[in-house]
């Protein structure tokens, strides 16, 4: 079946602009995660949803970052007033929850110029 | 705070040689440990997790709580093992993965 998908695959934006990154999890997966991977680093946790609610948003770096999952399926990561330091690959993963295996998407490469 | 350390950024071996990718962690509780792998132009995927005690693609990893290590081993490396390897953990009660910085393994012919 289809895996986790993310759109767009690449996004170039100017400093100060607003961006939205989309994640489509595997059908039936109740848990959804966002990670950010900077060059030369491992993925860093941002936020985790169980169903529609954010169960853990402790990894969001500041209030410019926000994520939603209104119907418990697709999720959108929103970044306001982008900064050059936000440039990274944003990864989404989903799982059946309860410590199930996390399946990763291909990522969105965000470049802020 | 929990931390995962992979001391080798790059590791290069010849085909047929043994390989060991090191991973140390710092966490006071009982974490669950994982190895994830990313082959060229592919997405990140789970290789193995310590609770399953499986051998995947010839790789094994033993959790050593005394040394807080979870090294990944394979007795005879293959060229197709060339990839980026990440060690990760989850802390008790949390679903989030904490990753190391990764080790790039190159297996030369």
PDB file of C-alpha atoms in Angstrom:
ATOM      1  CA  UNK A   1       0.000   0.000   0.000  1.00  0.00           C
ATOM      2  CA  UNK A   2       0.934   3.662  -0.135  1.00  0.00           C
ATOM      3  CA  UNK A   3       3.422   4.920   2.396  1.00  0.00           C
ATOM      4  CA  UNK A   4       3.606   8.287   4.107  1.00  0.00           C
ATOM      5  CA  UNK A   5       3.606  11.098   1.583  1.00  0.00           C
ATOM      6  CA  UNK A   6       4.718  14.701   1.991  1.00  0.00           C
ATOM      7  CA  UNK A   7       4.177  17.733  -0.177  1.00  0.00           C
ATOM      8  CA  UNK A   8       5.876  19.676  -1.515  1.00  0.00           C
ATOM      9  CA  UNK A   9       9.123  17.763  -1.887  1.00  0.00           C
ATOM     10  CA  UNK A  10      11.016  21.052  -2.100  1.00  0.00           C
ATOM     11  CA  UNK A  11      10.072  24.540  -0.990  1.00  0.00           C
ATOM     12  CA  UNK A  12      12.101  27.696  -1.443  1.00  0.00           C
ATOM     13  CA  UNK A  13      10.818  30.789   0.298  1.00  0.00           C
ATOM     14  CA  UNK A  14      12.049  34.203   1.265  1.00  0.00           C
ATOM     15  CA  UNK A  15      12.879  35.205   4.806  1.00  0.00           C
ATOM     16  CA  UNK A  16       9.794  36.470   6.583  1.00  0.00           C
ATOM     17  CA  UNK A  17       7.280  34.508   4.505  1.00  0.00           C
ATOM     18  CA  UNK A  18       4.739  31.960   5.733  1.00  0.00           C
ATOM     19  CA  UNK A  19       4.924  28.310   4.648  1.00  0.00           C
ATOM     20  CA  UNK A  20       2.771  25.223   5.028  1.00  0.00           C
ATOM     21  CA  UNK A  21       4.072  21.676   4.760  1.00  0.00           C
ATOM     22  CA  UNK A  22       1.668  18.774   4.327  1.00  0.00           C
ATOM     23  CA  UNK A  23       1.840  15.171   5.503  1.00  0.00           C
ATOM     24  CA  UNK A  24      -0.448  12.306   4.463  1.00  0.00           C
ATOM     25  CA  UNK A  25       0.045   9.387   6.854  1.00  0.00           C
ATOM     26  CA  UNK A  26      -0.554   5.722   6.164  1.00  0.00           C
ATOM     27  CA  UNK A  27      -4.283   5.026   6.228  1.00  0.00           C
ATOM     28  CA  UNK A  28      -5.409   3.872   9.656  1.00  0.00           C
ATOM     29  CA  UNK A  29      -2.367   5.151  11.511  1.00  0.00           C
ATOM     30  CA  UNK A  30      -3.537   7.098  14.528  1.00  0.00           C
ATOM     31  CA  UNK A  31      -0.166   8.542  15.516  1.00  0.00           C
ATOM     32  CA  UNK A  32       1.641  11.190  13.466  1.00  0.00           C
ATOM     33  CA  UNK A  33       5.017  12.802  14.112  1.00  0.00           C
ATOM     34  CA  UNK A  34       6.961  15.725  12.735  1.00  0.00           C
ATOM     35  CA  UNK A  35      10.759  15.865  12.856  1.00  0.00           C
ATOM     36  CA  UNK A  36      13.275  18.358  11.509  1.00  0.00           C
ATOM     37  CA  UNK A  37      16.673  17.331  10.135  1.00  0.00           C
ATOM     38  CA  UNK A  38      19.363  19.929   9.657  1.00  0.00           C
ATOM     39  CA  UNK A  39      22.478  19.233   7.607  1.00  0.00           C
ATOM     40  CA  UNK A  40      24.800  16.773   9.316  1.00  0.00           C
ATOM     41  CA  UNK A  41      22.360  16.091  12.145  1.00  0.00           C
ATOM     42  CA  UNK A  42      19.911  13.348  13.007  1.00  0.00           C
ATOM     43  CA  UNK A  43      16.184  14.056  12.936  1.00  0.00           C
ATOM     44  CA  UNK A  44      14.944  16.174  15.850  1.00  0.00           C
ATOM     45  CA  UNK A  45      11.452  15.725  17.238  1.00  0.00           C
ATOM     46  CA  UNK A  46       8.996  18.584  16.809  1.00  0.00           C
ATOM     47  CA  UNK A  47       5.473  17.383  17.627  1.00  0.00           C
ATOM     48  CA  UNK A  48       3.395  14.218  17.991  1.00  0.00           C
ATOM     49  CA  UNK A  49      -0.336  13.766  17.375  1.00  0.00           C
ATOM     50  CA  UNK A  50      -2.510  10.961  18.651  1.00  0.00           C
ATOM     51  CA  UNK A  51      -5.693  11.319  16.648  1.00  0.00           C
ATOM     52  CA  UNK A  52      -6.604  14.979  16.286  1.00  0.00           C
ATOM     53  CA  UNK A  53      -4.848  16.262  19.379  1.00  0.00           C
ATOM     54  CA  UNK A  54      -1.212  17.186  19.898  1.00  0.00           C
ATOM     55  CA  UNK A  55      -0.069  14.746  22.571  1.00  0.00           C
ATOM     56  CA  UNK A  56       3.429  16.242  22.795  1.00  0.00           C
ATOM     57  CA  UNK A  57       4.541  19.531  21.229  1.00  0.00           C
ATOM     58  CA  UNK A  58       7.644  19.948  23.363  1.00  0.00           C
ATOM     59  CA  UNK A  59       9.943  19.960  20.341  1.00  0.00           C
ATOM     60  CA  UNK A  60       8.483  23.002  18.603  1.00  0.00           C
ATOM     61  CA  UNK A  61      11.322  25.563  18.748  1.00  0.00           C
ATOM     62  CA  UNK A  62       9.170  28.675  19.212  1.00  0.00           C
ATOM     63  CA  UNK A  63       5.715  30.091  18.597  1.00  0.00           C
ATOM     64  CA  UNK A  64       6.391  30.617  14.897  1.00  0.00           C
ATOM     65  CA  UNK A  65       5.848  26.885  14.460  1.00  0.00           C
ATOM     66  CA  UNK A  66       2.390  25.363  14.622  1.00  0.00           C
ATOM     67  CA  UNK A  67       0.882  22.079  13.439  1.00  0.00           C
ATOM     68  CA  UNK A  68      -2.654  20.824  13.027  1.00  0.00           C
ATOM     69  CA  UNK A  69      -4.384  17.546  12.291  1.00  0.00           C
ATOM     70  CA  UNK A  70      -8.062  18.505  12.234  1.00  0.00           C
ATOM     71  CA  UNK A  71      -9.573  15.207  11.125  1.00  0.00           C
ATOM     72  CA  UNK A  72      -7.027  12.832  12.574  1.00  0.00           C
ATOM     73  CA  UNK A  73      -5.440  12.050   9.230  1.00  0.00           C
ATOM     74  CA  UNK A  74      -3.617  14.688   7.159  1.00  0.00           C
ATOM     75  CA  UNK A  75      -1.407  17.087   9.086  1.00  0.00           C
ATOM     76  CA  UNK A  76      -0.046  20.504   8.192  1.00  0.00           C
ATOM     77  CA  UNK A  77       3.060  22.061   9.722  1.00  0.00           C
ATOM     78  CA  UNK A  78       2.899  25.841   9.554  1.00  0.00           C
ATOM     79  CA  UNK A  79       5.851  28.167   9.928  1.00  0.00           C
ATOM     80  CA  UNK A  80       5.331  31.923  10.242  1.00  0.00           C
ATOM     81  CA  UNK A  81       7.920  34.627   9.554  1.00  0.00           C
ATOM     82  CA  UNK A  82      10.448  32.111   8.292  1.00  0.00           C
ATOM     83  CA  UNK A  83      14.114  32.594   9.134  1.00  0.00           C
ATOM     84  CA  UNK A  84      17.207  31.278   7.379  1.00  0.00           C
ATOM     85  CA  UNK A  85      17.806  28.973  10.347  1.00  0.00           C
ATOM     86  CA  UNK A  86      14.536  27.196   9.548  1.00  0.00           C
ATOM     87  CA  UNK A  87      16.154  25.698   6.436  1.00  0.00           C
ATOM     88  CA  UNK A  88      16.127  21.925   6.891  1.00  0.00           C
ATOM     89  CA  UNK A  89      14.422  18.726   5.796  1.00  0.00           C
ATOM     90  CA  UNK A  90      11.090  18.337   7.554  1.00  0.00           C
ATOM     91  CA  UNK A  91      10.151  14.689   8.068  1.00  0.00           C
ATOM     92  CA  UNK A  92       6.768  13.248   8.865  1.00  0.00           C
ATOM     93  CA  UNK A  93       6.173   9.763  10.256  1.00  0.00           C
ATOM     94  CA  UNK A  94       3.116   7.783  11.229  1.00  0.00           C
ATOM     95  CA  UNK A  95       2.461   4.694  13.304  1.00  0.00           C
ATOM     96  CA  UNK A  96      -0.364   2.631  14.695  1.00  0.00           C
ATOM     97  CA  UNK A  97       0.483   4.202  18.052  1.00  0.00           C
ATOM     98  CA  UNK A  98       1.312   2.460  21.307  1.00  0.00           C
ATOM     99  CA  UNK A  99       5.023   2.234  20.515  1.00  0.00           C
ATOM    100  CA  UNK A 100       4.430   0.888  17.037  1.00  0.00           C
ATOM    101  CA  UNK A 101       7.031   1.220  14.312  1.00  0.00           C
ATOM    102  CA  UNK A 102       7.242   4.735  12.879  1.00  0.00           C
ATOM    103  CA  UNK A 103       7.090   4.884   9.077  1.00  0.00           C
ATOM    104  CA  UNK A 104       8.763   7.926   7.595  1.00  0.00           C
ATOM    105  CA  UNK A 105       7.865  10.017   4.588  1.00  0.00           C
ATOM    106  CA  UNK A 106      10.382  11.281   2.033  1.00  0.00           C
ATOM    107  CA  UNK A 107      10.580  14.699   3.661  1.00  0.00           C
ATOM    108  CA  UNK A 108      10.146  18.285   2.501  1.00  0.00           C
ATOM    109  CA  UNK A 109      13.353  20.214   1.914  1.00  0.00           C
ATOM    110  CA  UNK A 110      12.733  23.810   3.017  1.00  0.00           C
ATOM    111  CA  UNK A 111      15.160  26.510   1.963  1.00  0.00           C
ATOM    112  CA  UNK A 112      14.762  30.018   3.324  1.00  0.00           C
ATOM    113  CA  UNK A 113      16.681  32.625   1.329  1.00  0.00           C
TER     114      UNK A 113
ATOM    115  CA  UNK B   1      18.109  14.866  29.297  1.00  0.00           C
ATOM    116  CA  UNK B   2      18.283  11.825  27.097  1.00  0.00           C
ATOM    117  CA  UNK B   3      21.036  11.803  24.497  1.00  0.00           C
ATOM    118  CA  UNK B   4      22.262   9.436  21.800  1.00  0.00           C
ATOM    119  CA  UNK B   5      25.900   9.558  20.738  1.00  0.00           C
ATOM    120  CA  UNK B   6      27.292   8.029  17.582  1.00  0.00           C
ATOM    121  CA  UNK B   7      31.022   8.762  17.777  1.00  0.00           C
ATOM    122  CA  UNK B   8      31.849   7.914  14.157  1.00  0.00           C
ATOM    123  CA  UNK B   9      30.590  10.259  11.485  1.00  0.00           C
ATOM    124  CA  UNK B  10      32.112   8.113   8.735  1.00  0.00           C
ATOM    125  CA  UNK B  11      33.034   4.436   8.646  1.00  0.00           C
ATOM    126  CA  UNK B  12      34.614   2.656   5.721  1.00  0.00           C
ATOM    127  CA  UNK B  13      35.197  -1.113   5.449  1.00  0.00           C
ATOM    128  CA  UNK B  14      35.869  -3.624   2.711  1.00  0.00           C
ATOM    129  CA  UNK B  15      33.315  -6.142   1.510  1.00  0.00           C
ATOM    130  CA  UNK B  16      33.383  -9.256   3.661  1.00  0.00           C
ATOM    131  CA  UNK B  17      34.934  -7.515   6.650  1.00  0.00           C
ATOM    132  CA  UNK B  18      33.146  -7.252   9.991  1.00  0.00           C
ATOM    133  CA  UNK B  19      31.505  -3.952  10.784  1.00  0.00           C
ATOM    134  CA  UNK B  20      30.470  -2.359  14.065  1.00  0.00           C
ATOM    135  CA  UNK B  21      28.643   0.962  14.304  1.00  0.00           C
ATOM    136  CA  UNK B  22      28.838   2.395  17.794  1.00  0.00           C
ATOM    137  CA  UNK B  23      25.978   3.912  19.739  1.00  0.00           C
ATOM    138  CA  UNK B  24      25.961   5.133  23.331  1.00  0.00           C
ATOM    139  CA  UNK B  25      23.046   6.679  25.131  1.00  0.00           C
ATOM    140  CA  UNK B  26      22.430   8.613  28.292  1.00  0.00           C
ATOM    141  CA  UNK B  27      19.095   8.102  29.950  1.00  0.00           C
ATOM    142  CA  UNK B  28      18.300   7.278  33.532  1.00  0.00           C
ATOM    143  CA  UNK B  29      15.244   5.128  32.865  1.00  0.00           C
ATOM    144  CA  UNK B  30      14.666   2.096  30.677  1.00  0.00           C
ATOM    145  CA  UNK B  31      14.702   3.275  27.098  1.00  0.00           C
ATOM    146  CA  UNK B  32      13.774   1.374  24.006  1.00  0.00           C
ATOM    147  CA  UNK B  33      16.609   1.418  21.467  1.00  0.00           C
ATOM    148  CA  UNK B  34      16.383   1.376  17.675  1.00  0.00           C
ATOM    149  CA  UNK B  35      18.574   1.439  14.601  1.00  0.00           C
ATOM    150  CA  UNK B  36      17.223   3.266  11.560  1.00  0.00           C
ATOM    151  CA  UNK B  37      18.839   3.174   8.106  1.00  0.00           C
ATOM    152  CA  UNK B  38      18.623   5.474   5.112  1.00  0.00           C
ATOM    153  CA  UNK B  39      19.862   4.123   1.790  1.00  0.00           C
ATOM    154  CA  UNK B  40      20.778   6.538  -0.987  1.00  0.00           C
ATOM    155  CA  UNK B  41      17.693   8.360  -2.318  1.00  0.00           C
ATOM    156  CA  UNK B  42      15.369   6.378  -0.043  1.00  0.00           C
ATOM    157  CA  UNK B  43      13.428   7.310   3.038  1.00  0.00           C
ATOM    158  CA  UNK B  44      14.420   6.582   6.618  1.00  0.00           C
ATOM    159  CA  UNK B  45      13.352   3.094   7.682  1.00  0.00           C
ATOM    160  CA  UNK B  46      13.543   0.932  10.770  1.00  0.00           C
ATOM    161  CA  UNK B  47      16.328  -1.652  10.708  1.00  0.00           C
ATOM    162  CA  UNK B  48      15.852  -3.225  14.110  1.00  0.00           C
ATOM    163  CA  UNK B  49      14.692  -2.579  17.659  1.00  0.00           C
ATOM    164  CA  UNK B  50      16.175  -4.128  20.756  1.00  0.00           C
ATOM    165  CA  UNK B  51      12.967  -5.578  22.173  1.00  0.00           C
ATOM    166  CA  UNK B  52      12.395  -7.739  19.099  1.00  0.00           C
ATOM    167  CA  UNK B  53      15.863  -9.316  19.314  1.00  0.00           C
ATOM    168  CA  UNK B  54      15.754 -10.015  15.580  1.00  0.00           C
ATOM    169  CA  UNK B  55      18.577 -10.191  13.096  1.00  0.00           C
ATOM    170  CA  UNK B  56      17.731  -8.089  10.055  1.00  0.00           C
ATOM    171  CA  UNK B  57      19.867  -8.282   6.889  1.00  0.00           C
ATOM    172  CA  UNK B  58      22.515  -9.993   8.997  1.00  0.00           C
ATOM    173  CA  UNK B  59      22.704  -7.096  11.481  1.00  0.00           C
ATOM    174  CA  UNK B  60      22.364  -7.565  15.225  1.00  0.00           C
ATOM    175  CA  UNK B  61      22.513  -5.173  18.152  1.00  0.00           C
ATOM    176  CA  UNK B  62      22.701  -5.973  21.839  1.00  0.00           C
ATOM    177  CA  UNK B  63      21.607  -3.572  24.515  1.00  0.00           C
ATOM    178  CA  UNK B  64      24.297  -3.284  27.202  1.00  0.00           C
ATOM    179  CA  UNK B  65      22.763  -1.394  30.100  1.00  0.00           C
ATOM    180  CA  UNK B  66      26.016  -1.379  32.079  1.00  0.00           C
ATOM    181  CA  UNK B  67      27.875   0.395  29.299  1.00  0.00           C
ATOM    182  CA  UNK B  68      24.722   2.195  28.033  1.00  0.00           C
ATOM    183  CA  UNK B  69      25.520   1.024  24.538  1.00  0.00           C
ATOM    184  CA  UNK B  70      23.605  -0.427  21.617  1.00  0.00           C
ATOM    185  CA  UNK B  71      26.242  -1.131  18.981  1.00  0.00           C
ATOM    186  CA  UNK B  72      25.189  -2.461  15.573  1.00  0.00           C
ATOM    187  CA  UNK B  73      27.201  -5.363  14.205  1.00  0.00           C
ATOM    188  CA  UNK B  74      27.450  -7.459  11.089  1.00  0.00           C
ATOM    189  CA  UNK B  75      30.073 -10.185  10.623  1.00  0.00           C
ATOM    190  CA  UNK B  76      30.464  -9.829   6.842  1.00  0.00           C
ATOM    191  CA  UNK B  77      29.643  -6.454   5.306  1.00  0.00           C
ATOM    192  CA  UNK B  78      28.113  -6.250   1.815  1.00  0.00           C
ATOM    193  CA  UNK B  79      28.284  -3.374  -0.658  1.00  0.00           C
ATOM    194  CA  UNK B  80      24.511  -2.920  -0.392  1.00  0.00           C
ATOM    195  CA  UNK B  81      24.948  -2.128   3.309  1.00  0.00           C
ATOM    196  CA  UNK B  82      26.393   1.259   2.352  1.00  0.00           C
ATOM    197  CA  UNK B  83      23.996   3.783   3.871  1.00  0.00           C
ATOM    198  CA  UNK B  84      23.445   6.285   6.657  1.00  0.00           C
ATOM    199  CA  UNK B  85      22.701   4.618   9.999  1.00  0.00           C
ATOM    200  CA  UNK B  86      20.976   6.329  12.911  1.00  0.00           C
ATOM    201  CA  UNK B  87      20.695   5.063  16.456  1.00  0.00           C
ATOM    202  CA  UNK B  88      17.603   6.267  18.327  1.00  0.00           C
ATOM    203  CA  UNK B  89      15.707   5.796  21.554  1.00  0.00           C
ATOM    204  CA  UNK B  90      12.325   6.413  23.046  1.00  0.00           C
ATOM    205  CA  UNK B  91      11.964   7.107  26.726  1.00  0.00           C
ATOM    206  CA  UNK B  92       9.398   5.308  28.833  1.00  0.00           C
ATOM    207  CA  UNK B  93       5.892   6.600  28.215  1.00  0.00           C
ATOM    208  CA  UNK B  94       6.896   8.787  25.307  1.00  0.00           C
ATOM    209  CA  UNK B  95       6.469   8.090  21.632  1.00  0.00           C
ATOM    210  CA  UNK B  96       9.065  10.552  20.362  1.00  0.00           C
ATOM    211  CA  UNK B  97      12.322   9.273  18.953  1.00  0.00           C
ATOM    212  CA  UNK B  98      15.622  10.844  20.003  1.00  0.00           C
ATOM    213  CA  UNK B  99      18.219  10.308  17.279  1.00  0.00           C
ATOM    214  CA  UNK B 100      21.988  10.355  17.162  1.00  0.00           C
ATOM    215  CA  UNK B 101      23.761  12.317  14.446  1.00  0.00           C
ATOM    216  CA  UNK B 102      24.264   9.233  12.311  1.00  0.00           C
ATOM    217  CA  UNK B 103      27.154   7.260  10.848  1.00  0.00           C
ATOM    218  CA  UNK B 104      27.736   7.009   7.128  1.00  0.00           C
ATOM    219  CA  UNK B 105      28.868   3.486   6.312  1.00  0.00           C
ATOM    220  CA  UNK B 106      30.700   2.813   3.064  1.00  0.00           C
ATOM    221  CA  UNK B 107      31.444  -0.771   2.076  1.00  0.00           C
ATOM    222  CA  UNK B 108      34.132  -0.877  -0.585  1.00  0.00           C
ATOM    223  CA  UNK B 109      34.402  -3.685  -3.152  1.00  0.00           C
TER     224      UNK B 109
END
